[in-house]
Short mmCIF file of C-alpha atoms in Angstrom, two decimals:
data_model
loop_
_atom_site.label_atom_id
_atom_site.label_comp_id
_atom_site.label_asym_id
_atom_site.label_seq_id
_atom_site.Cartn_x
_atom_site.Cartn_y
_atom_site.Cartn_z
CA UNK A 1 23.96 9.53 20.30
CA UNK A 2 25.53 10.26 16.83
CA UNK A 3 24.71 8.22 13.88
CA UNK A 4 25.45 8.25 9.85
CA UNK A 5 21.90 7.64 8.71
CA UNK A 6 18.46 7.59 10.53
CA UNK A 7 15.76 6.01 9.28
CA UNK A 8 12.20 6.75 10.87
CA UNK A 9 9.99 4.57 10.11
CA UNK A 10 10.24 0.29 10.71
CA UNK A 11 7.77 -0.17 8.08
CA UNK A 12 8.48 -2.25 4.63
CA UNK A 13 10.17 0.94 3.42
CA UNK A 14 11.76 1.74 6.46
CA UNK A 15 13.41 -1.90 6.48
CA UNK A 16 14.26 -1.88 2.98
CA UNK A 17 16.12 1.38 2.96
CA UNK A 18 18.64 0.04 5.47
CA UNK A 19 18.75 -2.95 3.50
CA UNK A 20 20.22 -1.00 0.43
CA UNK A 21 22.56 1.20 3.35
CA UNK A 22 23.87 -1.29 4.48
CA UNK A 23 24.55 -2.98 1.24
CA UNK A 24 25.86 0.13 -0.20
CA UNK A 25 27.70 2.07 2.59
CA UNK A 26 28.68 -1.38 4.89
CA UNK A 27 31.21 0.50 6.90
CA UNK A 28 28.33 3.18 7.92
CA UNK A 29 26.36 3.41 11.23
CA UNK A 30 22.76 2.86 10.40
CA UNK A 31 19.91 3.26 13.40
CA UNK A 32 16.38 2.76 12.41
CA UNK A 33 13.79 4.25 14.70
CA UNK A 34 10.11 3.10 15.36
CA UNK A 35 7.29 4.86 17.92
CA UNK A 36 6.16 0.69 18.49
CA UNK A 37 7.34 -1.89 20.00
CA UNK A 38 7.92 -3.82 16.89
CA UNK A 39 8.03 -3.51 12.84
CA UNK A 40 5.23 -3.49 10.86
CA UNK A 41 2.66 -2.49 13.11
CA UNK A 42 1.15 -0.47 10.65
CA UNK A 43 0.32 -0.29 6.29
CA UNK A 44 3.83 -2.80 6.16
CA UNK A 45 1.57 -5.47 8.30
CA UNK A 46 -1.39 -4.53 7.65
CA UNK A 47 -1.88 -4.93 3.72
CA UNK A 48 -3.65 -7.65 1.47
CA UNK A 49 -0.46 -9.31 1.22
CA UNK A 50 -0.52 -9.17 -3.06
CA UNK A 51 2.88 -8.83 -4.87
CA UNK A 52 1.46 -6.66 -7.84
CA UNK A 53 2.63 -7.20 -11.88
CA UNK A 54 2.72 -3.57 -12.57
CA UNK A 55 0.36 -3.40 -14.89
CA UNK A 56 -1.77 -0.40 -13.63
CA UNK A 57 0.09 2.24 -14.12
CA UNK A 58 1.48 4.63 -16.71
CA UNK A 59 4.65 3.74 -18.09
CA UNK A 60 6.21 7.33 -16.95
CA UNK A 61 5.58 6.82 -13.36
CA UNK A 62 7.80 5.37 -10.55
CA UNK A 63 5.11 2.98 -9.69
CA UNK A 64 5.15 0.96 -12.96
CA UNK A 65 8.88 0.96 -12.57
CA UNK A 66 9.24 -0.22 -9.35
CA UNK A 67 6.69 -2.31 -9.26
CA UNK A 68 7.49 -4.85 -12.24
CA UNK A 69 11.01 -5.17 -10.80
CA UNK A 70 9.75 -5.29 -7.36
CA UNK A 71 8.09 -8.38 -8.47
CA UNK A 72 10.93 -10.50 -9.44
CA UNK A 73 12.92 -9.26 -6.29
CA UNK A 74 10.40 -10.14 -3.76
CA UNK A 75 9.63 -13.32 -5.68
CA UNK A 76 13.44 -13.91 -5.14
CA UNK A 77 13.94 -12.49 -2.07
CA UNK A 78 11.06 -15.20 -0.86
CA UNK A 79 12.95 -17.87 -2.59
CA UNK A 80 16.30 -17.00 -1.55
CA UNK A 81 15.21 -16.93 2.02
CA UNK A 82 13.01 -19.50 2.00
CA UNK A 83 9.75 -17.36 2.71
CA UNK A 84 6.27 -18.32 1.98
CA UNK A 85 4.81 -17.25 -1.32
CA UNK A 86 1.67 -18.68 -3.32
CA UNK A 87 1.80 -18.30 -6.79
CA UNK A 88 -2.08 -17.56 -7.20
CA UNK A 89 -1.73 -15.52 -10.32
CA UNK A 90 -4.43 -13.04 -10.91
CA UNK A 91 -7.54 -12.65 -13.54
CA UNK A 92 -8.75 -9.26 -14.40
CA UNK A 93 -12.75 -9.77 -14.93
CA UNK A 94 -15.04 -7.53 -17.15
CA UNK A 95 -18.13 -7.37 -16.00
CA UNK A 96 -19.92 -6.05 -18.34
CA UNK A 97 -19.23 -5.61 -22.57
CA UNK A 98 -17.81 -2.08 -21.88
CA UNK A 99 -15.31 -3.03 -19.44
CA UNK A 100 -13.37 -4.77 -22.14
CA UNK A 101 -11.77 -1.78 -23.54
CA UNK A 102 -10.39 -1.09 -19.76
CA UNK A 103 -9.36 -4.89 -19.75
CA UNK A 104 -6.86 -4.01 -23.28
CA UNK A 105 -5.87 -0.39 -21.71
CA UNK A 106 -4.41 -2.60 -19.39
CA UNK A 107 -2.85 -4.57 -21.67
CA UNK A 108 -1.35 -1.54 -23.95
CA UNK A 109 -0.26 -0.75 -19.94
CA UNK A 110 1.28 -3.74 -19.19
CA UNK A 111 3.03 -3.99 -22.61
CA UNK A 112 4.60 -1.19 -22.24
CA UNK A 113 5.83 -1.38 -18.86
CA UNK A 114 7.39 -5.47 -20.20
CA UNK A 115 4.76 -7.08 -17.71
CA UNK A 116 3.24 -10.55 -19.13
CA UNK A 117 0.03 -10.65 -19.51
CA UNK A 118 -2.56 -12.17 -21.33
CA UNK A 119 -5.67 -11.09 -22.62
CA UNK A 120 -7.50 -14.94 -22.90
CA UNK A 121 -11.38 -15.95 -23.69
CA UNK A 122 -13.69 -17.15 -20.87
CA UNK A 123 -12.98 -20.39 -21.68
CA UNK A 124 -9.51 -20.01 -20.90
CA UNK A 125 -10.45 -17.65 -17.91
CA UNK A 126 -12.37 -20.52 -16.17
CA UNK A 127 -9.39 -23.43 -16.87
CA UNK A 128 -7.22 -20.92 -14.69
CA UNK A 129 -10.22 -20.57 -12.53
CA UNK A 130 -12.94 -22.84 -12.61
CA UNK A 131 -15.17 -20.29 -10.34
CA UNK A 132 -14.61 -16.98 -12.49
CA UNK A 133 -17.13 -15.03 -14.44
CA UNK A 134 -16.37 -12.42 -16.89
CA UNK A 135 -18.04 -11.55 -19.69
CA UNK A 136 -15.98 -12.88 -22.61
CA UNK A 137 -12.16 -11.79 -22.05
CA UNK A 138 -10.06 -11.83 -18.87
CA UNK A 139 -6.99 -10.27 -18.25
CA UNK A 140 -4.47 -12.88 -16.93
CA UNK A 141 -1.49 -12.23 -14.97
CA UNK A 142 0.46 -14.91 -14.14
CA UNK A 143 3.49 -13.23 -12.05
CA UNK A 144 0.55 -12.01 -9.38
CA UNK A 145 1.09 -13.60 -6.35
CA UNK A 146 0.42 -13.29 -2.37
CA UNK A 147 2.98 -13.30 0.57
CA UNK A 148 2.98 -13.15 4.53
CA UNK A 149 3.96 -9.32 4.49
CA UNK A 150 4.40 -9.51 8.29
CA UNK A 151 6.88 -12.58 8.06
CA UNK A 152 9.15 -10.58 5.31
CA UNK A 153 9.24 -7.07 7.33
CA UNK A 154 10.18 -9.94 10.21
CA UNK A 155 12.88 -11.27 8.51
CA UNK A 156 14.20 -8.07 7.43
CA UNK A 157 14.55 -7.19 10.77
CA UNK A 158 16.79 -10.15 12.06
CA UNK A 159 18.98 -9.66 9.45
CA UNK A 160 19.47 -5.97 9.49
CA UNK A 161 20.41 -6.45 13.47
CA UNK A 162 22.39 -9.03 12.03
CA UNK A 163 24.19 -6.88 10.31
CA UNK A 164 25.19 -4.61 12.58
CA UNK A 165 22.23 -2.08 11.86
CA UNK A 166 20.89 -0.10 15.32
CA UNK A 167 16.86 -0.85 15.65
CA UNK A 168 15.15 0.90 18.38
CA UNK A 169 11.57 0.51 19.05
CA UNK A 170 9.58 2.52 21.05
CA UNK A 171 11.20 5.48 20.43
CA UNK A 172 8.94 7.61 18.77
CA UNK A 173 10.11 10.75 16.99
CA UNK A 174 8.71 13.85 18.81
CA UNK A 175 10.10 16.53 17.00
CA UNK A 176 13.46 18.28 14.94
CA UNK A 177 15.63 19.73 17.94
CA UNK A 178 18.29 21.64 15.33
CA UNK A 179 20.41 21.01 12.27
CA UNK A 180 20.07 17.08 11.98
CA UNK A 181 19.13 16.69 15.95
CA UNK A 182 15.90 14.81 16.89
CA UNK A 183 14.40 13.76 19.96
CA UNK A 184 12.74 10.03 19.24
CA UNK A 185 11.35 8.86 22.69
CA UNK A 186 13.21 10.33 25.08
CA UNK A 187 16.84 10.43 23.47
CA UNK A 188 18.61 13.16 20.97
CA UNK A 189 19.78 11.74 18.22
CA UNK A 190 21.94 13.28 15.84
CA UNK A 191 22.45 12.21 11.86
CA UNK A 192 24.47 12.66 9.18
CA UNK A 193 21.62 11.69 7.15
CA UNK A 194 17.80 11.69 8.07
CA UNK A 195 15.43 9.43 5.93
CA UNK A 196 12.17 10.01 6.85
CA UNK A 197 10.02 6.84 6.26
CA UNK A 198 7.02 7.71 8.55
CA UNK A 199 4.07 6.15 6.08
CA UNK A 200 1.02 8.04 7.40
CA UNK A 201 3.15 10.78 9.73
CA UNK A 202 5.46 11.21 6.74
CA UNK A 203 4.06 14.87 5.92
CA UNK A 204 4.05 16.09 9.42
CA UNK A 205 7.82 14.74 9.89
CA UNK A 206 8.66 16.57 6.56
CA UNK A 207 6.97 19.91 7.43
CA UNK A 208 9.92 20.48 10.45
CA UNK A 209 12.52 20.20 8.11
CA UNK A 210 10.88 22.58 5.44
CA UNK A 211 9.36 19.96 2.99
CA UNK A 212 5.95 18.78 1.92
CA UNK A 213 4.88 22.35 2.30
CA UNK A 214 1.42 21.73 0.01
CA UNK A 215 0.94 18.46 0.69
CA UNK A 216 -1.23 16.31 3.57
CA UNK A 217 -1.55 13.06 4.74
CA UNK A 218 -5.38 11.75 3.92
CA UNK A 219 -5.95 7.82 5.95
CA UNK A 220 -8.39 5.71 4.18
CA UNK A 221 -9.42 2.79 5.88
CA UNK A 222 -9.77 -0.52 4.54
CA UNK A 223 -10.84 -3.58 5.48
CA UNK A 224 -11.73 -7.31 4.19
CA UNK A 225 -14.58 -9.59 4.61
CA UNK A 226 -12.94 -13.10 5.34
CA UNK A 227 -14.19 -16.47 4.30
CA UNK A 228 -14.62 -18.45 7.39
CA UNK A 229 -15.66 -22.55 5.20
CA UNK A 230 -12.77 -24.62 5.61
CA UNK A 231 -12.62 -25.21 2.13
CA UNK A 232 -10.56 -23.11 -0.50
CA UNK A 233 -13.37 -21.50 -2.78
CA UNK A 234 -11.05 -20.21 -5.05
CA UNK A 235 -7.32 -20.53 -6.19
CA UNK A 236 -6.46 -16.95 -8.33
CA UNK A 237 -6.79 -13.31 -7.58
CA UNK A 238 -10.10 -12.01 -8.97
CA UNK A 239 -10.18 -8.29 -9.98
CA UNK A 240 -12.66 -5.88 -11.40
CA UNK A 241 -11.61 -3.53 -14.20
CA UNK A 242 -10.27 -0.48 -11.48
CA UNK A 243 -11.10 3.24 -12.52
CA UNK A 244 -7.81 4.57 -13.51
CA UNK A 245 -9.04 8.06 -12.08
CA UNK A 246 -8.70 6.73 -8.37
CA UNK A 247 -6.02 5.53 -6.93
CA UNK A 248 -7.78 2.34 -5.56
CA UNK A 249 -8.28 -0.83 -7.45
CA UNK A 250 -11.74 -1.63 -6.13
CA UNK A 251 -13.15 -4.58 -4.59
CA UNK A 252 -11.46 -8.02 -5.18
CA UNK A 253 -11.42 -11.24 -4.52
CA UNK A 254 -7.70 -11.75 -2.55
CA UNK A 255 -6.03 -14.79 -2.18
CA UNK A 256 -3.60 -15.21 1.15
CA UNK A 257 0.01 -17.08 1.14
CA UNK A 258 -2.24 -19.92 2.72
CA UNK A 259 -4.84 -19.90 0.13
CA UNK A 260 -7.34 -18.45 2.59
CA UNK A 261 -10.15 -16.08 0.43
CA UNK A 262 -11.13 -12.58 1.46
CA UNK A 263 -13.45 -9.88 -0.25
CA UNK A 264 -12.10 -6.24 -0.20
CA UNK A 265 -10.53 -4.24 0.56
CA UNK A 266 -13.24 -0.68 1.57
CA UNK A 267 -11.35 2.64 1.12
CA UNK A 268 -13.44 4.43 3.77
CA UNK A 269 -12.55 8.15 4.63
CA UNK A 270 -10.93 7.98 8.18
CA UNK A 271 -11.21 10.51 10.60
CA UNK A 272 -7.62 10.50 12.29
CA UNK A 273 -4.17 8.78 10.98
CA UNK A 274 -4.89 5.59 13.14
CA UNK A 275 -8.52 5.60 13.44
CA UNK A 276 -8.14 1.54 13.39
CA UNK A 277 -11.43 0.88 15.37
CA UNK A 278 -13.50 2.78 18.20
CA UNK A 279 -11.23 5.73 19.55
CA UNK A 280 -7.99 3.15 19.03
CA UNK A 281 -5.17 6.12 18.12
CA UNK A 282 -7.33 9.11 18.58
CA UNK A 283 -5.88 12.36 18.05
CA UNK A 284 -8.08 15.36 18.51
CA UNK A 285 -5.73 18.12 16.53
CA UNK A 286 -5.55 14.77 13.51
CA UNK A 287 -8.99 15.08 13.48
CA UNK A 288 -9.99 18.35 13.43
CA UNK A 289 -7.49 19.08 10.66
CA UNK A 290 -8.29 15.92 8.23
CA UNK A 291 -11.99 16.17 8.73
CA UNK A 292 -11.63 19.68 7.84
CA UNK A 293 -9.76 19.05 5.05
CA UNK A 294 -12.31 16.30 4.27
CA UNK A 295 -15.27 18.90 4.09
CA UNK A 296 -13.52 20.60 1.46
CA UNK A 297 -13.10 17.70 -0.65
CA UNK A 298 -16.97 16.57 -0.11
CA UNK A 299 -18.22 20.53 -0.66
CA UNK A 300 -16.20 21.08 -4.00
CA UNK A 301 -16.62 17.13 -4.67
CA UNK A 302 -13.32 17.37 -5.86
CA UNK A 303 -11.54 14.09 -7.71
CA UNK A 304 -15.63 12.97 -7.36
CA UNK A 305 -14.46 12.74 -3.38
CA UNK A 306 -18.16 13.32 -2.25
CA UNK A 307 -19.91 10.65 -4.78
CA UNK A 308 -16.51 8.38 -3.70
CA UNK A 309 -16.60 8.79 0.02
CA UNK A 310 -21.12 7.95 -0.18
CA UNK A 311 -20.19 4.74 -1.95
CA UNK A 312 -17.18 3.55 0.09
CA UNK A 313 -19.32 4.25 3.31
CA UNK A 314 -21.86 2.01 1.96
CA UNK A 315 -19.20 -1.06 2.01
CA UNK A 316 -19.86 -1.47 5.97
CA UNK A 317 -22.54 -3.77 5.05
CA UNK A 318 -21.39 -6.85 4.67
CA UNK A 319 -24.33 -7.45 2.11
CA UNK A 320 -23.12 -4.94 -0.22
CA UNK A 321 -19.90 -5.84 -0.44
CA UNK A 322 -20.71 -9.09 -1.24
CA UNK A 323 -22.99 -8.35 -3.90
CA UNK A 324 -20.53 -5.90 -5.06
CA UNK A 325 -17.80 -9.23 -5.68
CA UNK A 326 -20.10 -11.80 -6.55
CA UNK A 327 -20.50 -10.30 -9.98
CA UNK A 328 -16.70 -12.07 -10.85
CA UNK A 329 -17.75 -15.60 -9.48
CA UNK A 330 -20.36 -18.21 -10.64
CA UNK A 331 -20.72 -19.39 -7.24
CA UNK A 332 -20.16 -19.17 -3.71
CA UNK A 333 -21.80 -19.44 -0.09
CA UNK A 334 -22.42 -15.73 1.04
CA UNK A 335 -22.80 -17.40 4.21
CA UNK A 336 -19.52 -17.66 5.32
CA UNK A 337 -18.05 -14.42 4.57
CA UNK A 338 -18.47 -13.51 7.85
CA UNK A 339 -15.44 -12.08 9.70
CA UNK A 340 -14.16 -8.43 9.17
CA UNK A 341 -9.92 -8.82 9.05
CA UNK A 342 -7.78 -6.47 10.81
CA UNK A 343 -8.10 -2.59 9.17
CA UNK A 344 -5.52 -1.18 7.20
CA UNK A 345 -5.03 2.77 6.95
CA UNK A 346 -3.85 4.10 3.47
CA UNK A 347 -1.50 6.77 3.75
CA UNK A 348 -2.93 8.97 0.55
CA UNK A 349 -1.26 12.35 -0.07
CA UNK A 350 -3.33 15.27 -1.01
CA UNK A 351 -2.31 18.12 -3.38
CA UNK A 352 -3.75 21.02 -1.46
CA UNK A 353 -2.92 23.68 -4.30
CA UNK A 354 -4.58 21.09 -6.78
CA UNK A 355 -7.27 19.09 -4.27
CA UNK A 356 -6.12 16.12 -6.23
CA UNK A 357 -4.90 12.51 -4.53
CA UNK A 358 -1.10 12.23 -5.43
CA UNK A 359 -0.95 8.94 -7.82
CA UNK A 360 3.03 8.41 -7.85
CA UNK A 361 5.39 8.06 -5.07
CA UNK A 362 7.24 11.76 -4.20
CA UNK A 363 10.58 12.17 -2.79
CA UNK A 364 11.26 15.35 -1.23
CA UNK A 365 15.29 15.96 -0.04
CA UNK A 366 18.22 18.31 -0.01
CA UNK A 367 21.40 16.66 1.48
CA UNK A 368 20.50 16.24 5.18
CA UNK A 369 16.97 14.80 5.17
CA UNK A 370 15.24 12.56 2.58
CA UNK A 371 11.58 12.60 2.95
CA UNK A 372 9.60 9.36 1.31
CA UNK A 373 5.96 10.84 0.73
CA UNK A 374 3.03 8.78 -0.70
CA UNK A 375 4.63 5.11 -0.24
CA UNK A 376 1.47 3.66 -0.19
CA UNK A 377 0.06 0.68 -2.90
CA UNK A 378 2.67 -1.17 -4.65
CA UNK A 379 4.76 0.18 -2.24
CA UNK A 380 5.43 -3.42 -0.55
CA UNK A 381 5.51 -4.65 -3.83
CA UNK A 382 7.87 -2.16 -5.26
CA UNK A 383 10.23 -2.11 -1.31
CA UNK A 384 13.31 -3.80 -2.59
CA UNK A 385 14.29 -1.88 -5.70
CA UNK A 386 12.57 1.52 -4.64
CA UNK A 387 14.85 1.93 -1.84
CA UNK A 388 18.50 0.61 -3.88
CA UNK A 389 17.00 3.29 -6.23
CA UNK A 390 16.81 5.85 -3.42
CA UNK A 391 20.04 5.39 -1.71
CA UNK A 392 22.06 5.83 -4.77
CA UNK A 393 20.03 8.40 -6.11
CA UNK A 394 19.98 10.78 -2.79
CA UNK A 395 22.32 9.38 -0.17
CA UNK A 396 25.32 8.04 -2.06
#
């Protein structure tokens, strides 16, 4: 089969991308391609569900960019659709006196980048919050807020189909035949355009058409510790002051669409790209390579990767990641955080010239193939206007 523009990939980005194809190029033959046997099966389903503010990042980067506009377009997107959103709102806690400065680094971020925010007294923290402990100033951002990520990628779906745009699942793409040929299950499929959106086989997919020659896909695994009472503990996003030198935020108190609390999420080294649980996804080559690339990182300790990986392992106990969150909150029953959620891999790129994590999203393309590397956090967040950015900038 012949087609204008294929999209691997039916994750957030995936979906979103022939969103802004179809919006831009209507009269264009659009197929998206997925190896499951539905959207989202993966990061896009799998995530903590938080529209970000964009107020972590530098100012220079496509992340703070994206994600402040990405904001207001999922926010609308949600309205205009009638979607579920809460409108939790998040407070950034210090912990202790010298996380302040990191609280006002955030806002000098956040200023810069035309997020509101507002740096407020604990006083103030606690009438947004009643539960919240912080030691003197909060951050507060009040366009934070949580969706069903599942229900959006879902909805994306029946429209694009909708619209006339080809979605085949189960059809997994197996490898570049020639030119702009691939075989995706068991059909060849030839494109004017290929758009690789492949999340955590995104590298690999690139490598056969000549791109992300020094990069590799790292999978981090993370999960949350759910709060079982069935009462609502708390009613705003809690966060820690992150360390801007990883590319985590650290362990939070998350807020669902229903209001439902969860502690998380753990950023634990994973050994293969879907290493979900037991040998769920198990590659031997996947492992062999990332664990070897893995002993590198923990030998040179590069990025702090060794210190990093010791003290994300330790999150397995549910006891330690407890005490780890209860330092934001005055109080709550330990008791009934009890229930792991369903694990989330990270796709994080790796630098292997550098041995550093990649902290912005990377585009790789000439004017066949388009090759979306490091979509990972905002990256639901930042979907909508990422990808309107991307098809005029590389495919129109």
């Amino acid at each position: 089969m012949h087609t204008d523009f294929l999209i691997i990939g039916g994750g957030i980005i995936g979906l979103a991308t022939a969103r802004a194809l179809k919006a831009l190029q209507p009269g264009a033959s659009i197929t998206l391609i997925d190896k499951e046997p539905d959207v989202a099966r993966h990061a896009s389903g799998r995530n903590s569900g938080v529209l970000h503010a964009g107020f972590y990042y530098s100012a220079d980067s496509l992340k703070a960019k994206f994600c402040r506009d990405g904001n207001r377009a999922m926010r609308a997107y949600c309205a205009e659709y009638k979607l579920r959103l809460n409108p939790c709102g998040k407070l950034v806690v210090a912990r202790e006196p010298k996380e302040v400065e990191g609280l006002r680094e955030l806002k000098r971020r956040g200023d810069v980048n035309g997020v509101p925010l507002e740096l407020i007294d604990e006083k103030q923290a606690q009438s947004i919050e009643p539960n919240v402990l912080t030691c003197g100033t909060a951050l507060y951002s009040p366009t934070t807020a949580s969706v069903d990520p599942v229900e959006i990628c879902m909805h994306l779906k029946a429209t694009l189909a909708a619209s006339g745009v080809q979605i085949l699942m189960n059809h997994p793409y197996r490898s570049r035949l020639s030119g702009n040929k691939v075989l995706a299950g068991e059909e060849t499929i030839e494109a004017g355009v290929i758009v690789n959106c492949a999340g955590l086989y995104a590298s690999s997919i690139a490598r056969d058409f000549g791109f992300a020659q020094h990069y590799h896909i790292l999978p981090f695994k993370g999960v949350y510790l759910r709060y079982t009472g069935s009462d609502k503990p708390l009613r705003t996003l809690l966060y820690s002051v992150p360390d801007m030198r990883k590319p985590f935020l650290g362990v939070h108190f998350a807020i669902t669409v229903d209001g439902s609390v969860k502690i998380g999420p753990t950023a634990i080294p994973a050994f293969w790209r879907e290493n979900y649980g037991g040998f769920s996804g198990f590659s031997a080559p996947e492992m062999l390579d990332i664990v070897r690339w893995q002993a590198v990182l923990f030998a040179k300790n590069a990025f702090g990767f060794r210190t990093f990986a010791i003290e994300e392992m330790r999150k397995y106990s549910k006891r330690y990641l407890i005490r780890h969150a209860f330092r934001m909150v005055k109080n709550l029953d330990a008791s009934k955080f009890s229930e792991w959620s369903k694990p989330g891999i990270r796709a994080q790129l790796l630098d292997m010239k550098t041995l550093s994590l990649v902290q912005d999203f990377i585009i790789e393309a000439d004017d066949r193939s388009i090759h979306v590397l490091n979509a990972n956090s905002p990256a639901f967040t930042s979907s909508i206007p990422f990808t309107e950015w991307l098809v005029e900038k590389w495919m129109c």
